[in-house]
Amino acid sequence: MGKETKPTQQEIAMGALAGICSGYLFKKVSKYAAATAVVGYLAVQGASQAGYIKINWKKVNDQIEDLKEAQYIKELTDKLADLTDEISEIITDEDTLLLENEGRLKATARRAYEAFKQNAATSGSFTAGFTLGILFA
């Protein structure tokens, strides 16, 4: 592992500023997205009630059942993958232990965690700033 350096005040301040800006924008954009979804839903329902649109509810229900079945199959596949991960041989890496069949998502999460540990002060100030940006937007 490399030499650990102490974070500077500038790094912490930049992390906090970036977090505040990101949180503020996230809250503003999410408000507009939610409003757009509600207006769209109400427009479709109004058009349906007025007779402009005919919704094939049988087809909608069939699609929902297909999605439920696909979700059930995915859950079973995930359980099988977890069992495979537990059985897999552990390979020793320089900094971490990796499972042979770990998968991209877990490997990415592990790398993100390692990066967060190395930049904990900047990441923490970003997280705090993000929270403040959402709260005060």
PDB file of C-alpha atoms in Angstrom:
ATOM      1  CA  MET A   1       0.000   0.000   0.000  1.00  0.00           C
ATOM      2  CA  GLY A   2       1.127   3.545  -0.660  1.00  0.00           C
ATOM      3  CA  LYS A   3       1.990   6.140   1.894  1.00  0.00           C
ATOM      4  CA  GLU A   4      -1.118   7.565   3.540  1.00  0.00           C
ATOM      5  CA  THR A   5      -1.264  11.338   3.458  1.00  0.00           C
ATOM      6  CA  LYS A   6      -3.236  13.660   5.657  1.00  0.00           C
ATOM      7  CA  PRO A   7      -6.085  15.386   3.773  1.00  0.00           C
ATOM      8  CA  THR A   8      -5.702  19.104   3.330  1.00  0.00           C
ATOM      9  CA  GLN A   9      -8.364  21.634   4.256  1.00  0.00           C
ATOM     10  CA  GLN A  10      -8.690  22.470   0.570  1.00  0.00           C
ATOM     11  CA  GLU A  11      -9.574  18.851  -0.304  1.00  0.00           C
ATOM     12  CA  ILE A  12     -12.174  18.721   2.459  1.00  0.00           C
ATOM     13  CA  ALA A  13     -13.642  22.089   1.400  1.00  0.00           C
ATOM     14  CA  MET A  14     -13.820  21.009  -2.259  1.00  0.00           C
ATOM     15  CA  GLY A  15     -15.532  17.764  -1.262  1.00  0.00           C
ATOM     16  CA  ALA A  16     -18.085  19.668   0.822  1.00  0.00           C
ATOM     17  CA  LEU A  17     -18.719  22.241  -1.931  1.00  0.00           C
ATOM     18  CA  ALA A  18     -19.152  19.537  -4.563  1.00  0.00           C
ATOM     19  CA  GLY A  19     -21.524  17.696  -2.220  1.00  0.00           C
ATOM     20  CA  ILE A  20     -23.644  20.781  -1.549  1.00  0.00           C
ATOM     21  CA  CYS A  21     -23.933  21.527  -5.271  1.00  0.00           C
ATOM     22  CA  SER A  22     -24.765  17.907  -6.094  1.00  0.00           C
ATOM     23  CA  GLY A  23     -27.366  17.664  -3.326  1.00  0.00           C
ATOM     24  CA  TYR A  24     -29.004  20.929  -4.355  1.00  0.00           C
ATOM     25  CA  LEU A  25     -29.211  19.889  -8.026  1.00  0.00           C
ATOM     26  CA  PHE A  26     -30.413  16.387  -7.107  1.00  0.00           C
ATOM     27  CA  LYS A  27     -33.301  17.775  -5.069  1.00  0.00           C
ATOM     28  CA  LYS A  28     -34.291  20.317  -7.732  1.00  0.00           C
ATOM     29  CA  VAL A  29     -34.181  17.786 -10.564  1.00  0.00           C
ATOM     30  CA  SER A  30     -36.033  15.130  -8.552  1.00  0.00           C
ATOM     31  CA  LYS A  31     -38.861  17.605  -7.799  1.00  0.00           C
ATOM     32  CA  TYR A  32     -39.335  18.283 -11.517  1.00  0.00           C
ATOM     33  CA  ALA A  33     -39.113  14.584 -12.367  1.00  0.00           C
ATOM     34  CA  ALA A  34     -41.754  13.721  -9.764  1.00  0.00           C
ATOM     35  CA  ALA A  35     -44.018  16.539 -10.955  1.00  0.00           C
ATOM     36  CA  THR A  36     -43.647  15.384 -14.565  1.00  0.00           C
ATOM     37  CA  ALA A  37     -44.533  11.803 -13.598  1.00  0.00           C
ATOM     38  CA  VAL A  38     -47.651  12.925 -11.685  1.00  0.00           C
ATOM     39  CA  VAL A  39     -48.831  15.196 -14.491  1.00  0.00           C
ATOM     40  CA  GLY A  40     -48.223  12.434 -17.046  1.00  0.00           C
ATOM     41  CA  TYR A  41     -50.154   9.916 -14.961  1.00  0.00           C
ATOM     42  CA  LEU A  42     -53.060  12.311 -14.490  1.00  0.00           C
ATOM     43  CA  ALA A  43     -53.087  13.133 -18.216  1.00  0.00           C
ATOM     44  CA  VAL A  44     -53.245   9.452 -19.190  1.00  0.00           C
ATOM     45  CA  GLN A  45     -55.990   8.759 -16.642  1.00  0.00           C
ATOM     46  CA  GLY A  46     -57.973  11.786 -17.808  1.00  0.00           C
ATOM     47  CA  ALA A  47     -57.620  10.795 -21.459  1.00  0.00           C
ATOM     48  CA  SER A  48     -58.702   7.265 -20.575  1.00  0.00           C
ATOM     49  CA  GLN A  49     -61.785   8.481 -18.694  1.00  0.00           C
ATOM     50  CA  ALA A  50     -62.685  10.835 -21.539  1.00  0.00           C
ATOM     51  CA  GLY A  51     -62.533   7.972 -24.033  1.00  0.00           C
ATOM     52  CA  TYR A  52     -59.478   9.156 -25.983  1.00  0.00           C
ATOM     53  CA  ILE A  53     -57.395   6.201 -24.838  1.00  0.00           C
ATOM     54  CA  LYS A  54     -58.465   2.587 -24.298  1.00  0.00           C
ATOM     55  CA  ILE A  55     -56.169   0.735 -21.895  1.00  0.00           C
ATOM     56  CA  ASN A  56     -55.945  -3.016 -22.420  1.00  0.00           C
ATOM     57  CA  TRP A  57     -55.908  -4.010 -18.737  1.00  0.00           C
ATOM     58  CA  LYS A  58     -55.664  -7.730 -19.555  1.00  0.00           C
ATOM     59  CA  LYS A  59     -52.419  -7.082 -21.405  1.00  0.00           C
ATOM     60  CA  VAL A  60     -51.143  -4.865 -18.566  1.00  0.00           C
ATOM     61  CA  ASN A  61     -51.904  -7.586 -16.010  1.00  0.00           C
ATOM     62  CA  ASP A  62     -50.240 -10.226 -18.208  1.00  0.00           C
ATOM     63  CA  GLN A  63     -47.121  -8.047 -18.433  1.00  0.00           C
ATOM     64  CA  ILE A  64     -47.087  -7.622 -14.646  1.00  0.00           C
ATOM     65  CA  GLU A  65     -47.353 -11.392 -14.160  1.00  0.00           C
ATOM     66  CA  ASP A  66     -44.483 -11.915 -16.627  1.00  0.00           C
ATOM     67  CA  LEU A  67     -42.380  -9.391 -14.688  1.00  0.00           C
ATOM     68  CA  LYS A  68     -43.181 -11.134 -11.393  1.00  0.00           C
ATOM     69  CA  GLU A  69     -42.126 -14.469 -12.877  1.00  0.00           C
ATOM     70  CA  ALA A  70     -38.909 -12.970 -14.267  1.00  0.00           C
ATOM     71  CA  GLN A  71     -38.167 -11.416 -10.853  1.00  0.00           C
ATOM     72  CA  TYR A  72     -38.710 -14.788  -9.154  1.00  0.00           C
ATOM     73  CA  ILE A  73     -36.320 -16.463 -11.600  1.00  0.00           C
ATOM     74  CA  LYS A  74     -33.754 -13.701 -11.031  1.00  0.00           C
ATOM     75  CA  GLU A  75     -33.999 -14.164  -7.247  1.00  0.00           C
ATOM     76  CA  LEU A  76     -33.413 -17.897  -7.618  1.00  0.00           C
ATOM     77  CA  THR A  77     -30.460 -17.244  -9.916  1.00  0.00           C
ATOM     78  CA  ASP A  78     -28.995 -14.762  -7.413  1.00  0.00           C
ATOM     79  CA  LYS A  79     -29.306 -17.322  -4.598  1.00  0.00           C
ATOM     80  CA  LEU A  80     -27.521 -19.874  -6.755  1.00  0.00           C
ATOM     81  CA  ALA A  81     -24.782 -17.345  -7.559  1.00  0.00           C
ATOM     82  CA  ASP A  82     -24.364 -16.604  -3.841  1.00  0.00           C
ATOM     83  CA  LEU A  83     -23.955 -20.304  -3.134  1.00  0.00           C
ATOM     84  CA  THR A  84     -21.407 -20.534  -5.938  1.00  0.00           C
ATOM     85  CA  ASP A  85     -19.508 -17.576  -4.445  1.00  0.00           C
ATOM     86  CA  GLU A  86     -19.378 -19.288  -1.058  1.00  0.00           C
ATOM     87  CA  ILE A  87     -18.037 -22.456  -2.588  1.00  0.00           C
ATOM     88  CA  SER A  88     -15.521 -20.668  -4.802  1.00  0.00           C
ATOM     89  CA  GLU A  89     -11.860 -20.738  -3.978  1.00  0.00           C
ATOM     90  CA  ILE A  90     -10.469 -17.619  -2.315  1.00  0.00           C
ATOM     91  CA  ILE A  91      -7.637 -15.971  -4.204  1.00  0.00           C
ATOM     92  CA  THR A  92      -5.239 -13.728  -2.323  1.00  0.00           C
ATOM     93  CA  ASP A  93      -4.669 -10.371  -3.960  1.00  0.00           C
ATOM     94  CA  GLU A  94      -2.133  -7.763  -2.851  1.00  0.00           C
ATOM     95  CA  ASP A  95      -4.646  -5.658  -0.873  1.00  0.00           C
ATOM     96  CA  THR A  96      -7.885  -7.652  -0.756  1.00  0.00           C
ATOM     97  CA  LEU A  97      -9.315 -11.130  -0.880  1.00  0.00           C
ATOM     98  CA  LEU A  98     -11.347 -11.737  -4.012  1.00  0.00           C
ATOM     99  CA  LEU A  99     -13.722 -14.570  -4.677  1.00  0.00           C
ATOM    100  CA  GLU A 100     -13.021 -16.347  -7.926  1.00  0.00           C
ATOM    101  CA  ASN A 101     -16.592 -15.834  -9.178  1.00  0.00           C
ATOM    102  CA  GLU A 102     -17.208 -12.537  -7.425  1.00  0.00           C
ATOM    103  CA  GLY A 103     -18.846 -10.749 -10.314  1.00  0.00           C
ATOM    104  CA  ARG A 104     -18.562  -7.207 -11.613  1.00  0.00           C
ATOM    105  CA  LEU A 105     -20.981  -5.555  -9.188  1.00  0.00           C
ATOM    106  CA  LYS A 106     -19.297  -6.918  -6.071  1.00  0.00           C
ATOM    107  CA  ALA A 107     -15.832  -6.156  -7.456  1.00  0.00           C
ATOM    108  CA  THR A 108     -16.893  -2.589  -8.263  1.00  0.00           C
ATOM    109  CA  ALA A 109     -18.380  -2.158  -4.791  1.00  0.00           C
ATOM    110  CA  ARG A 110     -15.160  -3.476  -3.249  1.00  0.00           C
ATOM    111  CA  ARG A 111     -13.051  -1.033  -5.303  1.00  0.00           C
ATOM    112  CA  ALA A 112     -15.378   1.855  -4.390  1.00  0.00           C
ATOM    113  CA  TYR A 113     -15.064   0.943  -0.712  1.00  0.00           C
ATOM    114  CA  GLU A 114     -11.260   0.839  -0.980  1.00  0.00           C
ATOM    115  CA  ALA A 115     -11.260   4.249  -2.717  1.00  0.00           C
ATOM    116  CA  PHE A 116     -13.595   5.606  -0.048  1.00  0.00           C
ATOM    117  CA  LYS A 117     -11.264   4.362   2.683  1.00  0.00           C
ATOM    118  CA  GLN A 118      -8.292   6.056   1.031  1.00  0.00           C
ATOM    119  CA  ASN A 119     -10.220   9.329   0.596  1.00  0.00           C
ATOM    120  CA  ALA A 120     -12.378   9.135   3.715  1.00  0.00           C
ATOM    121  CA  ALA A 121     -12.106  12.831   4.636  1.00  0.00           C
ATOM    122  CA  THR A 122     -12.991  14.087   1.159  1.00  0.00           C
ATOM    123  CA  SER A 123     -15.724  11.469   0.734  1.00  0.00           C
ATOM    124  CA  GLY A 124     -17.125  12.262   4.160  1.00  0.00           C
ATOM    125  CA  SER A 125     -17.195  15.985   3.489  1.00  0.00           C
ATOM    126  CA  PHE A 126     -18.881  15.324   0.126  1.00  0.00           C
ATOM    127  CA  THR A 127     -21.518  13.160   1.830  1.00  0.00           C
ATOM    128  CA  ALA A 128     -22.137  15.794   4.501  1.00  0.00           C
ATOM    129  CA  GLY A 129     -22.345  18.523   1.843  1.00  0.00           C
ATOM    130  CA  PHE A 130     -24.705  16.413  -0.289  1.00  0.00           C
ATOM    131  CA  THR A 131     -26.995  15.972   2.712  1.00  0.00           C
ATOM    132  CA  LEU A 132     -26.929  19.707   3.452  1.00  0.00           C
ATOM    133  CA  GLY A 133     -27.627  20.480  -0.210  1.00  0.00           C
ATOM    134  CA  ILE A 134     -30.729  18.261  -0.141  1.00  0.00           C
ATOM    135  CA  LEU A 135     -31.935  19.641   3.198  1.00  0.00           C
ATOM    136  CA  PHE A 136     -31.608  23.303   2.287  1.00  0.00           C
ATOM    137  CA  ALA A 137     -32.615  23.252  -1.374  1.00  0.00           C
TER     138      ALA A 137
END
